[in-house]
mmCIF file of N, CA and C in Angstrom:
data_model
loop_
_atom_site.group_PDB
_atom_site.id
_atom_site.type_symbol
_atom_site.label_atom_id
_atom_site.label_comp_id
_atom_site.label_asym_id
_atom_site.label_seq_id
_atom_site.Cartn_x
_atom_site.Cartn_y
_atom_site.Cartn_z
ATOM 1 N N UNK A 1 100.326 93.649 99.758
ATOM 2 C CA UNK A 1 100.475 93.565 101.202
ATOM 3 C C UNK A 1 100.725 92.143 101.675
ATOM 4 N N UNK A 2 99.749 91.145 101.062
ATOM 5 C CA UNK A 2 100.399 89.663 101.457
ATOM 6 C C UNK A 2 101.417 89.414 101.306
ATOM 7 N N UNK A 3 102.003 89.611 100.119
ATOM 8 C CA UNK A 3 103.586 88.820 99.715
ATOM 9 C C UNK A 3 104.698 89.393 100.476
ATOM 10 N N UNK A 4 104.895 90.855 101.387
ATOM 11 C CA UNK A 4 105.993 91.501 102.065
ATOM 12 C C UNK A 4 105.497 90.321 103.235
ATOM 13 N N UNK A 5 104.222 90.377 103.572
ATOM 14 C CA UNK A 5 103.838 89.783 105.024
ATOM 15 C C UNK A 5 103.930 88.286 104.744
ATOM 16 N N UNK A 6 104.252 87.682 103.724
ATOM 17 C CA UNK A 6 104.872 86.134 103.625
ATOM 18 C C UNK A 6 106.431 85.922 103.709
ATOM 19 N N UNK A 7 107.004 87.196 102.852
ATOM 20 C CA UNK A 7 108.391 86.917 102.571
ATOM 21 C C UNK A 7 109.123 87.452 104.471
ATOM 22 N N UNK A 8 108.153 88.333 104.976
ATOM 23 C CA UNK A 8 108.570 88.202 106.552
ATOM 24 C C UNK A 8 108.773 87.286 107.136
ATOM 25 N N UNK A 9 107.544 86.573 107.152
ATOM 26 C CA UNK A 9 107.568 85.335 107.787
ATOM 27 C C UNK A 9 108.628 84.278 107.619
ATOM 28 N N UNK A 10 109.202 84.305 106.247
ATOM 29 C CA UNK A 10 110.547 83.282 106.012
ATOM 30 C C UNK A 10 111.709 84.370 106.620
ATOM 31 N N UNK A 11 111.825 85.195 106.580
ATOM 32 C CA UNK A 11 112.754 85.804 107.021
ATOM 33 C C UNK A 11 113.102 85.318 109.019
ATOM 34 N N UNK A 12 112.179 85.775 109.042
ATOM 35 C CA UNK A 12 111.845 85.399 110.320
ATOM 36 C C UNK A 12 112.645 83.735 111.126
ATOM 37 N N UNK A 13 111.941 83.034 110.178
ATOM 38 C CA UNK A 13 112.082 82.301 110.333
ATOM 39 C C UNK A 13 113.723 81.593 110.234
ATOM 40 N N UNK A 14 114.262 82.140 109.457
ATOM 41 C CA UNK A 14 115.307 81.879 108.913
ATOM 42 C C UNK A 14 116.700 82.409 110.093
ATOM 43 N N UNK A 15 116.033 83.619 110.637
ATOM 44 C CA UNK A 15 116.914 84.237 111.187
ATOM 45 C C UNK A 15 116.982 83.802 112.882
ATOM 46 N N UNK A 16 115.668 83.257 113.159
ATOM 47 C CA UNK A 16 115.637 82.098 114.033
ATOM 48 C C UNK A 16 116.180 81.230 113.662
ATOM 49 N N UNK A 17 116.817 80.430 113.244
ATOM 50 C CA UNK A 17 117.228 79.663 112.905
ATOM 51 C C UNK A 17 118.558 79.151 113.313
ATOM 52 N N UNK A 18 119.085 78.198 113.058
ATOM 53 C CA UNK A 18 120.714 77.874 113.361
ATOM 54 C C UNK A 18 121.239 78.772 112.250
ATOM 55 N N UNK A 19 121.030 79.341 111.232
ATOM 56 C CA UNK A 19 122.169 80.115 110.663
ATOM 57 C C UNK A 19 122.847 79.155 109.599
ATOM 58 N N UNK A 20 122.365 78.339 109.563
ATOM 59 C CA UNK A 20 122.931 76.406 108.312
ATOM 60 C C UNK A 20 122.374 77.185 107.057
ATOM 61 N N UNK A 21 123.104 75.715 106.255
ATOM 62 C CA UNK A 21 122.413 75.823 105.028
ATOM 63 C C UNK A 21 120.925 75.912 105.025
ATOM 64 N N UNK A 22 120.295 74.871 105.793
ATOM 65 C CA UNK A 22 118.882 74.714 105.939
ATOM 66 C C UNK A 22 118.010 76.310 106.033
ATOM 67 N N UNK A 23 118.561 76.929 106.710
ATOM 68 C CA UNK A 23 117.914 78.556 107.036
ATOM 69 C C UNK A 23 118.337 79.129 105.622
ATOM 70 N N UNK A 24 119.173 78.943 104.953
ATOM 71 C CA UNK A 24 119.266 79.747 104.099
ATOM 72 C C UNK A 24 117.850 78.976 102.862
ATOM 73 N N UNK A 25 117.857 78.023 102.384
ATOM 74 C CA UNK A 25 117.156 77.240 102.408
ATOM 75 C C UNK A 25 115.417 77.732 102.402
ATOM 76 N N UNK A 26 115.895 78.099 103.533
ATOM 77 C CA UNK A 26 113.739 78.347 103.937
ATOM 78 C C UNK A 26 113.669 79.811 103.279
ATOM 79 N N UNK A 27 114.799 80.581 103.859
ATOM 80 C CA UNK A 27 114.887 82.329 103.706
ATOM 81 C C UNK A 27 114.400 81.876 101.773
ATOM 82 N N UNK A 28 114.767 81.574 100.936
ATOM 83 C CA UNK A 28 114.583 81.227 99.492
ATOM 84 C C UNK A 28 113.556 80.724 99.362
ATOM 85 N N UNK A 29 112.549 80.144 100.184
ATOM 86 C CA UNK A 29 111.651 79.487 99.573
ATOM 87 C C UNK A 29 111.812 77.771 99.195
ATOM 88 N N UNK A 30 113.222 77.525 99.346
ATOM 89 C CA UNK A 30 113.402 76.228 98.316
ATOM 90 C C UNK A 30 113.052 76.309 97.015
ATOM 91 N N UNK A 31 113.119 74.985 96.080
ATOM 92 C CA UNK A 31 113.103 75.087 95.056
ATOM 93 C C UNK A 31 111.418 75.038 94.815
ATOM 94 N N UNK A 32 111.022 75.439 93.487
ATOM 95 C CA UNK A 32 109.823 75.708 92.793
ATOM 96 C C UNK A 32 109.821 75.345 91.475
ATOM 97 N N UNK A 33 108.663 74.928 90.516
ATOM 98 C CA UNK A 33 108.299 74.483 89.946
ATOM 99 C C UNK A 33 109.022 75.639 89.224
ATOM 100 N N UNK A 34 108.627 76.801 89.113
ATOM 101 C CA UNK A 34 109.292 78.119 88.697
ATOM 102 C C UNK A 34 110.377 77.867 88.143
ATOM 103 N N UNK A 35 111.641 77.635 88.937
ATOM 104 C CA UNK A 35 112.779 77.728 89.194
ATOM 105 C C UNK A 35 113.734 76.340 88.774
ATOM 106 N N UNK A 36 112.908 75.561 88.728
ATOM 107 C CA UNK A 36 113.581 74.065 88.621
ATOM 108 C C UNK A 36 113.804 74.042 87.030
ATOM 109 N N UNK A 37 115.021 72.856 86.538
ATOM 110 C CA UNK A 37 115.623 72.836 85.007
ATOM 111 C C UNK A 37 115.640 71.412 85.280
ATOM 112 N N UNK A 38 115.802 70.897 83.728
ATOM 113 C CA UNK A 38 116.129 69.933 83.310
ATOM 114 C C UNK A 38 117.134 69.907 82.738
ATOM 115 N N UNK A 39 118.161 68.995 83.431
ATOM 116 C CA UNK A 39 119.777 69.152 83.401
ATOM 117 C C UNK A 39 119.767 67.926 82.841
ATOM 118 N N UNK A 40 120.772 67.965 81.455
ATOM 119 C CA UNK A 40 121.379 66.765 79.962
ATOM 120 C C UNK A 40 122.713 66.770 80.562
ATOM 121 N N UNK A 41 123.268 65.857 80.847
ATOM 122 C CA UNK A 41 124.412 65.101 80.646
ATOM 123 C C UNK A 41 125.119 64.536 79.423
ATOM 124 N N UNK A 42 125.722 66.013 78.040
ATOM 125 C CA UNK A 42 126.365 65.114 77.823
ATOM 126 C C UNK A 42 127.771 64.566 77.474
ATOM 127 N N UNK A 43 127.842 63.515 77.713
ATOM 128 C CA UNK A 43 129.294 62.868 77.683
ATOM 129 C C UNK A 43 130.213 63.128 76.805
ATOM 130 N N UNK A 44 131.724 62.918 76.460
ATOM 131 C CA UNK A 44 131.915 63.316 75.456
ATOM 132 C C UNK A 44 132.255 61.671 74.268
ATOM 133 N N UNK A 45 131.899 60.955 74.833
ATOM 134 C CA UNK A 45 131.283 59.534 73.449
ATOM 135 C C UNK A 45 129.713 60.185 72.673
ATOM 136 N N UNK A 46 129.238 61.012 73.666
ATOM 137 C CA UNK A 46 127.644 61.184 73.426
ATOM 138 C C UNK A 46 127.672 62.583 72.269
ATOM 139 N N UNK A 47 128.667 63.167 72.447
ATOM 140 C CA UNK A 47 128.661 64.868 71.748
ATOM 141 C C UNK A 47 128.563 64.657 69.768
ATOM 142 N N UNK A 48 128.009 63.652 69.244
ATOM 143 C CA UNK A 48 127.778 63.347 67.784
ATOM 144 C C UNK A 48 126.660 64.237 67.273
ATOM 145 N N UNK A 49 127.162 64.373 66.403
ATOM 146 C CA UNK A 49 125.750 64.845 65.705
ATOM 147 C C UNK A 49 124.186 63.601 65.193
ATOM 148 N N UNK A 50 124.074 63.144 65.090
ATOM 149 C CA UNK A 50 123.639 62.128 65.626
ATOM 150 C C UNK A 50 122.888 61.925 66.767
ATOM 151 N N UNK A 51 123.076 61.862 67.821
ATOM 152 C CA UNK A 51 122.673 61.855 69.266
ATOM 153 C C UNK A 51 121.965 62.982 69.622
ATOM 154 N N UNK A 52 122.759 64.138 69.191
ATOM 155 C CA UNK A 52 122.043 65.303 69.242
ATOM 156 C C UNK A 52 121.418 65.859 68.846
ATOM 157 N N UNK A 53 121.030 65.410 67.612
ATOM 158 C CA UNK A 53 119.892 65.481 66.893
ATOM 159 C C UNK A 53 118.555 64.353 67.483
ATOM 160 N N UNK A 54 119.014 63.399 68.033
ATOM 161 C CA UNK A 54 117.612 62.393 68.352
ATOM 162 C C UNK A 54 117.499 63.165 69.431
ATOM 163 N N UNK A 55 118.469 63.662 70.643
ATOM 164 C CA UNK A 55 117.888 64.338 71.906
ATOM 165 C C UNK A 55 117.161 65.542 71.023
ATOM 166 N N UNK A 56 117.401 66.500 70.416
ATOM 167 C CA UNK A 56 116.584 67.497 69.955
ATOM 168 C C UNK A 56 115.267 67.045 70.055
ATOM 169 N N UNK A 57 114.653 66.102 69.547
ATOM 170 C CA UNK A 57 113.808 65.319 69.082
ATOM 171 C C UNK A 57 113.018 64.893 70.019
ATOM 172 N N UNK A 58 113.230 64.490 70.833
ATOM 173 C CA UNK A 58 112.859 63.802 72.526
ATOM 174 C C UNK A 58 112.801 65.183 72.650
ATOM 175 N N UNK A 59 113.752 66.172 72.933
ATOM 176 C CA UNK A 59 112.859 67.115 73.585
ATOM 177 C C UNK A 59 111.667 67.924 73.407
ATOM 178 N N UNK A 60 111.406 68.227 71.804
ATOM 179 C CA UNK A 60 110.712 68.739 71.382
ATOM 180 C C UNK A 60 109.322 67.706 71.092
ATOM 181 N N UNK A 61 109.434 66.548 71.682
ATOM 182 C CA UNK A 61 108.308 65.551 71.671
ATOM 183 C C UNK A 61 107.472 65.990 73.182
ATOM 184 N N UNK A 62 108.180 66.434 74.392
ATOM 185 C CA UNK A 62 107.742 66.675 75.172
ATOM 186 C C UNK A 62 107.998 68.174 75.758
ATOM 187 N N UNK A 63 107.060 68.453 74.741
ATOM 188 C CA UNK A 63 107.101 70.291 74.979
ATOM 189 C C UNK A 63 106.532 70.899 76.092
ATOM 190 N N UNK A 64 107.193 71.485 76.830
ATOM 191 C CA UNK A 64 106.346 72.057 77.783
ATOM 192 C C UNK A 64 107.606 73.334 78.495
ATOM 193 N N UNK A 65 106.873 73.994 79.963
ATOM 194 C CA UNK A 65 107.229 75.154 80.680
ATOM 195 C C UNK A 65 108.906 74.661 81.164
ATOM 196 N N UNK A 66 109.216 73.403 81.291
ATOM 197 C CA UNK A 66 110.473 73.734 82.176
ATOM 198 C C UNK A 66 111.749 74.173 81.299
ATOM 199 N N UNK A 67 112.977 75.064 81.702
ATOM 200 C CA UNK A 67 113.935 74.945 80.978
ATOM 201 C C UNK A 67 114.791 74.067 80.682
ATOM 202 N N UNK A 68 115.826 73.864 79.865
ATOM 203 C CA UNK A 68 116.369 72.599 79.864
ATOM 204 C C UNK A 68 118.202 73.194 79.460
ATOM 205 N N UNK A 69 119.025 72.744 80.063
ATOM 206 C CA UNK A 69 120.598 73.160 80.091
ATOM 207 C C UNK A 69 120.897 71.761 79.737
ATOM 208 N N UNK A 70 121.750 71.724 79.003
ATOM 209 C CA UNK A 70 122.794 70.987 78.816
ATOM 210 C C UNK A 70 124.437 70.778 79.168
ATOM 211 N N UNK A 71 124.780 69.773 79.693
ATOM 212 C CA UNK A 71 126.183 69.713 80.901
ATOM 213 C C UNK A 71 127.197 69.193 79.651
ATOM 214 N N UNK A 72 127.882 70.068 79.008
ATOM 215 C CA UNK A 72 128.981 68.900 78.370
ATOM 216 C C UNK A 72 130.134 68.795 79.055
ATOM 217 N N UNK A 73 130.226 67.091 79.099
ATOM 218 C CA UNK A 73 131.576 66.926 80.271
ATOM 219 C C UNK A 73 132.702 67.371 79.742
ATOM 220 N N UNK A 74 132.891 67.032 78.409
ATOM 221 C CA UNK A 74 134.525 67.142 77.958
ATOM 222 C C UNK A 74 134.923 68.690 78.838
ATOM 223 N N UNK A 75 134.000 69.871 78.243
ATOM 224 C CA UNK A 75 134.426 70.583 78.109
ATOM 225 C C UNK A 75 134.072 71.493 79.782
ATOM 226 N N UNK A 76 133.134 70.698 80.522
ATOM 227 C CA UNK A 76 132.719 71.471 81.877
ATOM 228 C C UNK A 76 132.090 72.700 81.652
ATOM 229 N N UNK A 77 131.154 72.555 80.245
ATOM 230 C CA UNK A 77 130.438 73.833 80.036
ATOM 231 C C UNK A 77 128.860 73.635 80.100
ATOM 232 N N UNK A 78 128.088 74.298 80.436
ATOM 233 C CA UNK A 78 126.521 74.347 80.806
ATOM 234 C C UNK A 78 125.857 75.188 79.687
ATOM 235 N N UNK A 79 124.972 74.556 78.560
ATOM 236 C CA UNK A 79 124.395 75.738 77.817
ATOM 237 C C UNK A 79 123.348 75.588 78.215
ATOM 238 N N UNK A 80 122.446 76.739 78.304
ATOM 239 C CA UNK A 80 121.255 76.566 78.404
ATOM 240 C C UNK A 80 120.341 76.983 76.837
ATOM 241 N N UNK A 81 119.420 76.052 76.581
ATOM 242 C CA UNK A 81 118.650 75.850 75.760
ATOM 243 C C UNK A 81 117.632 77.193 75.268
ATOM 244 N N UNK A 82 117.257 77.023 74.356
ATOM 245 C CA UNK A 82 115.940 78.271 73.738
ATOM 246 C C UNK A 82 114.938 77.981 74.128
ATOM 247 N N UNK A 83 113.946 78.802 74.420
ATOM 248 C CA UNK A 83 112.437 78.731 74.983
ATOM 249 C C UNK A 83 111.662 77.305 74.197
ATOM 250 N N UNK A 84 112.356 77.169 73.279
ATOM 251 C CA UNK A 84 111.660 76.376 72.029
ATOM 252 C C UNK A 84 112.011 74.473 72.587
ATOM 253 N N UNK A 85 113.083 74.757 73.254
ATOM 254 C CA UNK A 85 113.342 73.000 74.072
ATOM 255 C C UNK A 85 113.004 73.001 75.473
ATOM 256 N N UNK A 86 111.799 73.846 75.728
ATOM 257 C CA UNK A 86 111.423 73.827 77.151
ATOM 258 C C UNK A 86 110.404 72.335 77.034
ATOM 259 N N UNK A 87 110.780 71.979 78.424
ATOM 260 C CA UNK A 87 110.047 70.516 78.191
ATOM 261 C C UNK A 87 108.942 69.733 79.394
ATOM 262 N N UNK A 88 108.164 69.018 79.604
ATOM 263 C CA UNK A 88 107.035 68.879 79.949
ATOM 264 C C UNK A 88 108.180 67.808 81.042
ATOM 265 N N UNK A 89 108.577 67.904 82.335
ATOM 266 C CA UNK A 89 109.135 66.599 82.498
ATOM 267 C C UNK A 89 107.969 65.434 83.644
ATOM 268 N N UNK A 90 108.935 64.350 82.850
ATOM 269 C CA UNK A 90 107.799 63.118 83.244
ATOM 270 C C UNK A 90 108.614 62.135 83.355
ATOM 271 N N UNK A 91 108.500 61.042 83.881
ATOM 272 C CA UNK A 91 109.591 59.708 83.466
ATOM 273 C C UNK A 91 109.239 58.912 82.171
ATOM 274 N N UNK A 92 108.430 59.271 81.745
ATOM 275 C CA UNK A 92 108.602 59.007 79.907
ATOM 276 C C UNK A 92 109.903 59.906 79.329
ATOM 277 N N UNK A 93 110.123 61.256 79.542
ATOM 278 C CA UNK A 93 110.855 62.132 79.231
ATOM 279 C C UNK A 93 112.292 61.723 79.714
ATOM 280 N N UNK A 94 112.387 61.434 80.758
ATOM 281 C CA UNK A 94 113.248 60.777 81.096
ATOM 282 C C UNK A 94 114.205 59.549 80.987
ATOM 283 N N UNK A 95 113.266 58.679 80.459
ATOM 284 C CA UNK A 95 113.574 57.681 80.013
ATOM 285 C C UNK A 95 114.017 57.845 78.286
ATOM 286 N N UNK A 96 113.583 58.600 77.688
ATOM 287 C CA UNK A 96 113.654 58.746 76.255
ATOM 288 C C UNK A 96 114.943 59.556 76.008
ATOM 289 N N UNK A 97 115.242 60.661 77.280
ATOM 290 C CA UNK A 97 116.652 60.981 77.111
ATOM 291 C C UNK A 97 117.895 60.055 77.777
ATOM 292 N N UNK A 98 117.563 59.460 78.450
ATOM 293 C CA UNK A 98 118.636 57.995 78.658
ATOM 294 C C UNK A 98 118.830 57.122 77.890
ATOM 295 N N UNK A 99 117.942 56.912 77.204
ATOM 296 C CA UNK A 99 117.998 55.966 75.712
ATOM 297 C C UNK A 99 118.799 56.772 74.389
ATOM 298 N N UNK A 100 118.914 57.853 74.975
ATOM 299 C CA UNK A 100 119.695 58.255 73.739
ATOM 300 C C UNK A 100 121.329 58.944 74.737
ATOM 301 N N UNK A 101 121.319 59.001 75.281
ATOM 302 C CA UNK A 101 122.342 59.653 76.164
ATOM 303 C C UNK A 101 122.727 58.900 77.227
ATOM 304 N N UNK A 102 122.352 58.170 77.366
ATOM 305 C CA UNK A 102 122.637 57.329 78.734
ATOM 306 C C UNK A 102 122.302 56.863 79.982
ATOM 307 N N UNK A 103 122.462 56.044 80.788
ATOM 308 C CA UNK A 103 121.432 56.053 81.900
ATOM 309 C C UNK A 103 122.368 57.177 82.872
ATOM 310 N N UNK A 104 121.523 57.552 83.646
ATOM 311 C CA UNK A 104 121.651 58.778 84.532
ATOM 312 C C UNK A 104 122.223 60.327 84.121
ATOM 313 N N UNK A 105 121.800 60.323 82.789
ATOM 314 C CA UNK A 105 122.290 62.070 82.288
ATOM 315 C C UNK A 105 120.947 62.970 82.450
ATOM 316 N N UNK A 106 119.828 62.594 82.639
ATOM 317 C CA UNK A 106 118.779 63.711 83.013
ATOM 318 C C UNK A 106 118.320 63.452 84.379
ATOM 319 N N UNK A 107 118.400 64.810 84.781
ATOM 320 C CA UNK A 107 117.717 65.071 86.097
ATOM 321 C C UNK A 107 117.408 66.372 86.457
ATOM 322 N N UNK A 108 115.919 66.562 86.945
ATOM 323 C CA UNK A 108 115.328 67.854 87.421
ATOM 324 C C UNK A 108 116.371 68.416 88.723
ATOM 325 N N UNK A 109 116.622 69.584 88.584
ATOM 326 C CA UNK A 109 117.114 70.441 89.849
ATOM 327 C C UNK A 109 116.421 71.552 89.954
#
């Protein structure tokens, strides 16, 4: 009975609203811990075997609930990862995949 009488309330709200992105926005909830990934950038200087083996590595150093996709530019393709490279994110984590990939290829969405 709570959760119809919460998801009203965004509705509600939403439909008051200007009708923007922003209303669509609330109607969803926004983003959630749930829902959020850890997005790899990588380049195509970065696509070695090599590299991708030390990111393996970094990720599986910081194991945890979030998912993790990988962006390869050459090709404009998104894989997403196995339950097994879900990762704990932190700015240690962060930093350890920029050191191997570059500065600005990880970021939570």
């Amino acid at each position: 009975p709570s959760a119809p009488a919460g998801a009203g309330r965004r509705a509600s709200r939403a439909a008051g609203g200007s009708g923007g992105p922003a209303a669509s926005a609330s109607a969803s909830g926004g983003p959630t811990a749930k829902t959020q990934r850890l997005f790899v950038k990588i380049a195509a200087d970065r696509e070695t075997a090599e590299l991708l083996t030390r990111l393996q590595g970094v990720l599986q150093q910081h194991s945890g609930f979030m998912p993790v996709v990988l962006f390869y530019e050459r090709e404009q393709r998104l894989l997403a990862l196995g339950d097994q490279y879900r990762v704990k994110p932190s700015p240690p984590l962060i930093q350890a995949i920029e050191a191997v990939m570059g500065g600005g290829t990880a970021r939570v969405k």
